[in-house]
Amino acid sequence: MENALSSQNLGFMPYLVAGSQILGIAILAITGAWLAQYRGGFSWSGPLQFNVHPLCMVLGMVFLCGEGIIAVFQYHQANGYPDMYSLHSWCGIVTFTLYILQWIIGFSLFFIPGVAFTYRSQFKPLHEFFGRALFLSSIATSLLGLTEKMFSEYSSHPAEGILVNSLGVLLVVFGAVIAYILTREDWRRPPLPEEQALSMDFKTLTEGDSPTDQ
């Protein structure tokens, strides 16, 4: 594995990967600082319940997205606010729904035994595309949410506005770095010999093809 990676032209990829992790940590830290310093902190009930939503959305669309959506819907109901009234909410629910579908289809095709190798090969490019698209959509939705929250308050809260704008810029830079890394085909890890053998053996078992016929 180390020999395969050393033969690749990695260039400055390790620095970009490290930079993306630093940006991610900075985004989480600034989000927590913003909500704690200017928005009163966090709570699962009462006026501070809404603050759970932006923190969970930034923290990740993987495990915590559901918690963030539950928090904001409960907050709306408790305070008499309408649901799904803004572009931020529309983009958010579409992104969340498509992510769930992406997860279900990916699990069904790649983890459930007996699925034909051909179906997996045909779906893999789509799976990769929608993964990237959903990542960028989550960045855009976060930016819309920040703008919506601060739209009428920038002039009266200049310090908070600067902090939120900095968070938005970091989100854009973070998304750009990740997107660039994903476009570099020469930075992809080459498949290991045992992975190629396992893939061909699985194709033989599911479709009855002989690896030597390819």
C-alpha positions as a printed Julia matrix, in Angstrom:
214×3 Matrix{Float64}:
   0.0     0.0     0.0
   2.78    2.45    0.89
   4.64    1.65   -2.35
   1.48    2.28   -4.39
   0.95    5.66   -2.74
   4.59    6.67   -3.08
   4.43    6.08   -6.85
   1.53    8.54   -7.2
   2.02   12.22   -7.9
   0.41   13.44   -4.69
   1.82   16.94   -5.01
   0.26   19.19   -2.36
  -2.7    16.87   -1.71
  -1.62   16.06    1.89
  -1.52   19.78    2.68
  -4.99   20.32    1.23
  -6.38   17.39    3.19
  -4.79   18.73    6.38
  -6.1    22.19    5.56
  -9.62   20.88    5.02
  -9.55   19.26    8.47
  -8.35   22.49   10.05
 -11.13   24.39    8.24
 -13.69   21.87    9.44
 -12.56   22.23   13.06
 -12.54   26.02   12.72
 -16.09   25.99   11.33
 -17.32   23.91   14.26
 -15.47   26.1    16.76
 -16.8    29.36   15.3
 -20.35   27.97   15.12
 -20.19   26.96   18.78
 -18.65   30.29   19.78
 -21.25   32.27   17.85
 -24.21   30.46   19.38
 -22.74   30.43   22.87
 -21.53   34.04   22.88
 -24.29   35.83   21.0
 -27.29   33.5    21.08
 -27.36   32.39   24.71
 -26.13   28.82   24.38
 -28.09   25.63   23.84
 -31.17   23.94   25.24
 -33.61   21.22   24.2
 -36.57   23.34   25.31
 -37.5    26.98   25.51
 -36.15   29.94   23.52
 -32.69   28.41   23.11
 -33.9    25.24   21.41
 -33.44   26.75   17.95
 -29.67   27.01   18.55
 -29.4    23.23   18.4
 -30.42   23.38   14.73
 -27.48   25.35   13.23
 -24.96   23.54   15.43
 -26.19   20.12   14.31
 -26.41   21.15   10.66
 -22.81   22.32   10.62
 -21.59   19.4    12.71
 -22.59   16.96   10.01
 -25.21   15.81    7.53
 -24.38   12.22    8.42
 -25.59   11.4    11.93
 -26.85   14.68   13.38
 -28.99   16.05   10.56
 -32.12   14.36   11.88
 -31.6    15.86   15.33
 -31.28   19.34   13.85
 -34.48   19.02   11.82
 -36.4    17.75   14.85
 -35.11   20.69   16.91
 -36.2    23.35   14.43
 -39.66   21.84   13.84
 -40.25   21.61   17.6
 -39.08   25.19   18.0
 -41.45   26.4    15.29
 -44.4    24.57   16.82
 -43.66   25.85   20.32
 -43.42   29.46   19.13
 -46.13   29.46   16.47
 -43.78   29.91   13.51
 -44.72   28.45   10.11
 -42.73   25.49    8.81
 -41.03   25.31    5.42
 -41.47   28.99    4.57
 -37.98   29.92    3.36
 -35.54   28.91    0.65
 -33.21   27.7     3.4
 -35.84   25.28    4.7
 -36.71   24.03    1.21
 -33.07   23.38    0.31
 -32.48   21.78    3.69
 -35.35   19.31    3.49
 -34.52   18.43   -0.15
 -30.87   17.82    0.78
 -31.85   15.71    3.77
 -34.38   13.68    1.76
 -31.95   13.03   -1.08
 -29.26   12.05    1.39
 -31.58    9.48    2.99
 -32.41    8.09   -0.47
 -28.71    8.05   -1.37
 -27.97    6.11    1.8
 -30.78    3.59    1.29
 -29.93    2.91   -2.36
 -26.2     2.71   -1.61
 -26.78    0.3     1.26
 -29.11   -1.84   -0.86
 -26.7    -2.11   -3.78
 -23.33   -2.33   -2.04
 -24.04   -4.13    1.23
 -26.94   -6.52    0.59
 -25.65   -9.86   -0.8
 -26.97  -11.06   -4.14
 -27.11   -7.73   -5.97
 -25.66   -8.13   -9.46
 -22.18   -6.72  -10.02
 -23.45   -4.92  -13.15
 -25.95   -2.88  -11.13
 -23.26   -1.87   -8.7
 -20.89   -0.8   -11.48
 -23.61    1.24  -13.21
 -24.73    2.97  -10.02
 -21.27    3.78   -8.65
 -20.7     6.94  -10.8
 -24.16    8.23   -9.84
 -23.48    7.45   -6.2
 -20.25    9.45   -6.32
 -21.91   12.34   -8.16
 -24.83   12.65   -5.75
 -22.46   12.39   -2.8
 -20.54   15.41   -4.05
 -23.72   17.26   -5.01
 -25.26   16.7    -1.58
 -22.09   17.92    0.11
 -22.17   21.16   -1.9
 -25.91   21.45   -1.29
 -25.35   21.22    2.46
 -22.79   24.06    2.21
 -25.25   26.2     0.24
 -28.07   25.44    2.68
 -25.87   26.45    5.61
 -25.05   29.76    3.9
 -28.74   30.43    3.28
 -29.5    29.69    6.92
 -26.82   32.11    8.15
 -28.11   34.86    5.85
 -31.71   34.24    6.87
 -30.87   34.38   10.58
 -28.81   37.56   10.36
 -30.52   39.4     7.48
 -32.3    42.01    9.63
 -29.65   42.16   12.37
 -26.36   42.95   10.63
 -26.58   46.71   11.24
 -27.5    46.4    14.91
 -25.02   43.58   15.71
 -21.81   44.41   13.8
 -19.54   42.12   15.84
 -21.87   39.17   15.43
 -22.26   39.98   11.75
 -18.49   39.85   11.22
 -18.29   36.5    13.01
 -21.16   35.03   10.98
 -19.69   36.35    7.72
 -16.35   34.78    8.63
 -18.13   31.5     9.21
 -19.78   31.77    5.78
 -16.45   32.45    4.07
 -14.86   29.46    5.8
 -17.75   27.27    4.67
 -17.17   28.35    1.07
 -13.4    27.77    1.29
 -13.92   24.4     2.98
 -16.33   23.31    0.23
 -13.95   24.51   -2.48
 -10.98   22.61   -1.01
 -12.95   19.38   -0.7
 -14.37   19.78   -4.22
 -10.89   20.31   -5.66
  -9.5    17.25   -3.9
 -12.33   15.14   -5.32
 -11.6    16.3    -8.88
  -8.0    15.06   -8.87
  -8.09   11.58  -10.35
  -4.34   11.16   -9.81
  -4.89   11.48   -6.06
  -7.25    8.52   -5.87
  -5.89    5.57   -3.96
  -5.23    2.73   -6.41
  -7.1    -0.5    -5.61
  -5.06   -3.09   -3.77
  -4.52   -6.5    -5.42
  -6.71   -8.19   -2.82
  -9.49   -5.67   -3.48
  -9.37   -6.36   -7.23
  -9.42  -10.12   -6.6
 -12.36   -9.79   -4.2
 -14.26   -7.67   -6.72
 -13.77  -10.22   -9.5
 -14.65  -13.13   -7.2
 -17.84  -11.37   -6.16
 -18.77  -10.73   -9.79
 -18.25  -14.41  -10.54
 -20.49  -15.44   -7.65
 -23.31  -13.0    -8.48
 -23.34  -13.23  -12.26
 -21.6   -16.47  -13.06
 -18.95  -14.72  -15.16
 -15.43  -16.0   -15.33
 -12.73  -13.45  -14.51
 -10.64  -14.84  -17.34
 -13.37  -13.95  -19.87
 -12.97  -10.22  -19.3
